[in-house]
Amino acid sequence: MSIGPRLDLRHTQSLVMTPQLRQAIQLLQYTNTEVNQFIEDELLKNPLIERLDGGPELPDHAAPDLPESAPVQPAGFADPGAVGGSNGDASVQSGHLDGTTPPLDADFSNVYDAGTGSDGARERGGDFADDDWMGQIADRPPDLREHLEQQIRLAFPDLARRRIAAALLMSLDAAGRLAEPPAFIANSLDVPIEMLEAVRQVMLRFDPTGVFACDLAECLSVQLAERNRLDPAMMALLANLDLLARRDHRTLMERCGVDAEDLRDMIGELRRLDPKPGAGYDAGPITPMVPDVLMRPGPDGDYLLELNPETMPRVLIRRGYHARMAARASRDTKQFLADRIQSANWLIRALESRADTILRVAGEIVQHQDGFFRFGIGFLKPLTLREVAAALEIHESTVSRVTSNKVIATPRGIFEMKFFFTTALAGANGESHSAEAVRHRIAALIEGEAPGGVLSDEALAKLLQKEGIDIARRTVAKYREAMRIPGSAQRKREQGLSGEP
């Protein structure tokens, strides 16, 4: 056998991802704010792209607006219709789903409906290819909203209470107190005020202590109670903070029943508290979640879906400008213009594909969870990424990217799209049940316990089995502990009972 160099030919297959393909995949995962920043970067690099900032009038060569929404019915989901353009500049218009047939002579190659984008709550700039955004996320400490969201997920596995907690979080002002009365929030959520107050009392002990208070006196009282300093004299002082502001110490001593030295110590104790726990944690007010997908009931019992058009810019390709410049340009300039027009065409197609995919996934979720939207959390069905991907004939990773960091506004509140993907529990009749719906049912049974009728985990499991849910006692105990609900013995002690029912 001879040893030496030789030349061999081999045929191999490999997946080559171009920079444009990588960016198109990333666009699915970006929020609207991130897509907006990406478009801003493109505007700086590409003179053939122009932004229309929502003026009342459009150029004659821009594409006209079409209807901005379409029904989602149990029979199927309508794909978004295209927006027709003329031979001049192609524009990006407001979001819509439409089942009408566009003119046959319309040019769709450079048209994208900007309003069908999504929206989010985080911004970042820089070049997407080179920006170390993962490092930036790791270096940035969590803000007050993120800090409280983590505590909400741990404190309220029950979806009903978590929805109330999310509404309270969105009502916080810059100081960390509620900007709206609890009764108003309860009325907007259509929940009993007692249930909302029970959730708020737990959230008052979140870190930082005193957030979600209705006023300054309550904020300070919670902090004092945590330090075991909320005695009757201190409660009287908190009830007369107006006298303290006027420095009417004589009247304060009479109402609190203390002498001058004790009053001085009590005032010093108040000064060591934080009257604005939210302001010390965050540099500014909490930014509320802006939904990516807007959902509302339709006239025929169906649902209307559209992507939020408020946060996406309206973009057009300046084809007229391109034609004028190319007519008298040098060879190098023509090559530059050819590259820029190709990049602009790719941007239109990528944004159109992103919008279409988000709408299709959102429509499939809404159809699958129709019972939840109509009747409540007890009708939430099990759903996986694989099921949605199979129904839409797309890859499972695409569904994961589309639902990542996306929020949908529904008649029942604002939810992350990941919320609707839950594991399944087998039913006695072969029908599966959502684990989240089962947790909600366990919490409801415990809340409905009569005095002297505390239910053990075994009793809860038997009640659920009678309702057609195949669940073991250990699973009931696991769900109960995850919701931080005490066991039956502790609940008996809290009710003042002395024995088993």
Tab-separated table of N, CA, C and O in Angstrom, residues 26-36 118-123 292 312 354 404-406:
chain	number	residue	atom	x	y	z
A	26	GLN	N	-35.189	34.468	13.813
A	26	GLN	CA	-35.180	35.280	15.022
A	26	GLN	C	-36.380	36.218	15.087
A	26	GLN	O	-36.898	36.501	16.167
A	27	LEU	N	-36.833	36.704	13.938
A	27	LEU	CA	-37.973	37.613	13.923
A	27	LEU	C	-39.213	36.974	14.532
A	27	LEU	O	-40.058	37.664	15.109
A	28	LEU	N	-39.352	35.654	14.396
A	28	LEU	CA	-40.495	34.974	14.991
A	28	LEU	C	-40.482	35.096	16.502
A	28	LEU	O	-41.534	35.149	17.146
A	29	GLN	N	-39.305	35.140	17.084
A	29	GLN	CA	-39.181	35.163	18.533
A	29	GLN	C	-39.184	36.575	19.096
A	29	GLN	O	-39.483	36.772	20.263
A	30	TYR	N	-38.866	37.560	18.287
A	30	TYR	CA	-38.805	38.933	18.768
A	30	TYR	C	-40.186	39.466	19.115
A	30	TYR	O	-41.186	39.116	18.482
A	31	THR	N	-40.228	40.346	20.096
A	31	THR	CA	-41.441	41.091	20.384
A	31	THR	C	-41.567	42.224	19.374
A	31	THR	O	-40.647	42.517	18.616
A	32	ASN	N	-42.705	42.900	19.414
A	32	ASN	CA	-42.894	44.016	18.483
A	32	ASN	C	-41.880	45.125	18.709
A	32	ASN	O	-41.424	45.770	17.770
A	33	THR	N	-41.535	45.378	19.956
A	33	THR	CA	-40.563	46.422	20.241
A	33	THR	C	-39.209	46.073	19.653
A	33	THR	O	-38.510	46.931	19.103
A	34	GLU	N	-38.847	44.806	19.747
A	34	GLU	CA	-37.573	44.375	19.164
A	34	GLU	C	-37.619	44.425	17.646
A	34	GLU	O	-36.635	44.810	16.998
A	35	VAL	N	-38.747	44.041	17.064
A	35	VAL	CA	-38.892	44.155	15.609
A	35	VAL	C	-38.856	45.610	15.193
A	35	VAL	O	-38.266	45.969	14.157
A	36	ASN	N	-39.461	46.470	15.996
A	36	ASN	CA	-39.443	47.898	15.706
A	36	ASN	C	-38.016	48.428	15.691
A	36	ASN	O	-37.625	49.202	14.802
A	118	SER	N	-46.541	41.770	16.276
A	118	SER	CA	-46.855	41.573	17.686
A	118	SER	C	-46.195	42.655	18.501
A	118	SER	O	-45.492	43.490	17.995
A	119	ASP	N	-46.468	42.614	19.793
A	119	ASP	CA	-45.919	43.657	20.648
A	119	ASP	C	-45.361	43.042	21.907
A	119	ASP	O	-45.754	41.989	22.323
A	120	GLY	N	-44.451	43.702	22.553
A	120	GLY	CA	-43.860	43.223	23.775
A	120	GLY	C	-43.486	44.370	24.668
A	120	GLY	O	-43.802	45.501	24.416
A	121	ALA	N	-42.745	44.060	25.705
A	121	ALA	CA	-42.458	45.076	26.694
A	121	ALA	C	-40.984	45.345	26.903
A	121	ALA	O	-40.620	46.103	27.781
A	122	ARG	N	-40.090	44.721	26.103
A	122	ARG	CA	-38.669	44.955	26.305
A	122	ARG	C	-38.056	45.544	25.057
A	122	ARG	O	-38.408	45.176	23.946
A	123	GLU	N	-37.115	46.404	25.199
A	123	GLU	CA	-36.429	47.049	24.100
A	123	GLU	C	-34.948	46.725	24.191
A	123	GLU	O	-34.380	46.636	25.259
A	292	ASP	N	-49.747	41.404	22.321
A	292	ASP	CA	-49.342	41.174	20.940
A	292	ASP	C	-50.550	40.890	20.062
A	292	ASP	O	-50.647	41.381	18.946
A	312	MET	N	-46.202	48.730	15.654
A	312	MET	CA	-45.402	48.415	14.471
A	312	MET	C	-45.412	49.593	13.504
A	312	MET	O	-46.452	50.174	13.233
A	354	ARG	N	-43.729	36.382	9.274
A	354	ARG	CA	-43.834	36.424	10.729
A	354	ARG	C	-45.269	36.702	11.163
A	354	ARG	O	-45.814	36.031	12.049
A	404	SER	N	-43.232	32.477	22.353
A	404	SER	CA	-42.285	32.984	23.349
A	404	SER	C	-42.449	34.498	23.501
A	404	SER	O	-42.384	35.246	22.524
A	405	ASN	N	-42.653	34.944	24.742
A	405	ASN	CA	-42.764	36.377	25.075
A	405	ASN	C	-43.946	37.065	24.397
A	405	ASN	O	-43.965	38.287	24.307
A	406	LYS	N	-44.908	36.318	23.909
A	406	LYS	CA	-46.076	36.916	23.274
A	406	LYS	C	-47.249	36.923	24.262
A	406	LYS	O	-47.417	35.999	25.056
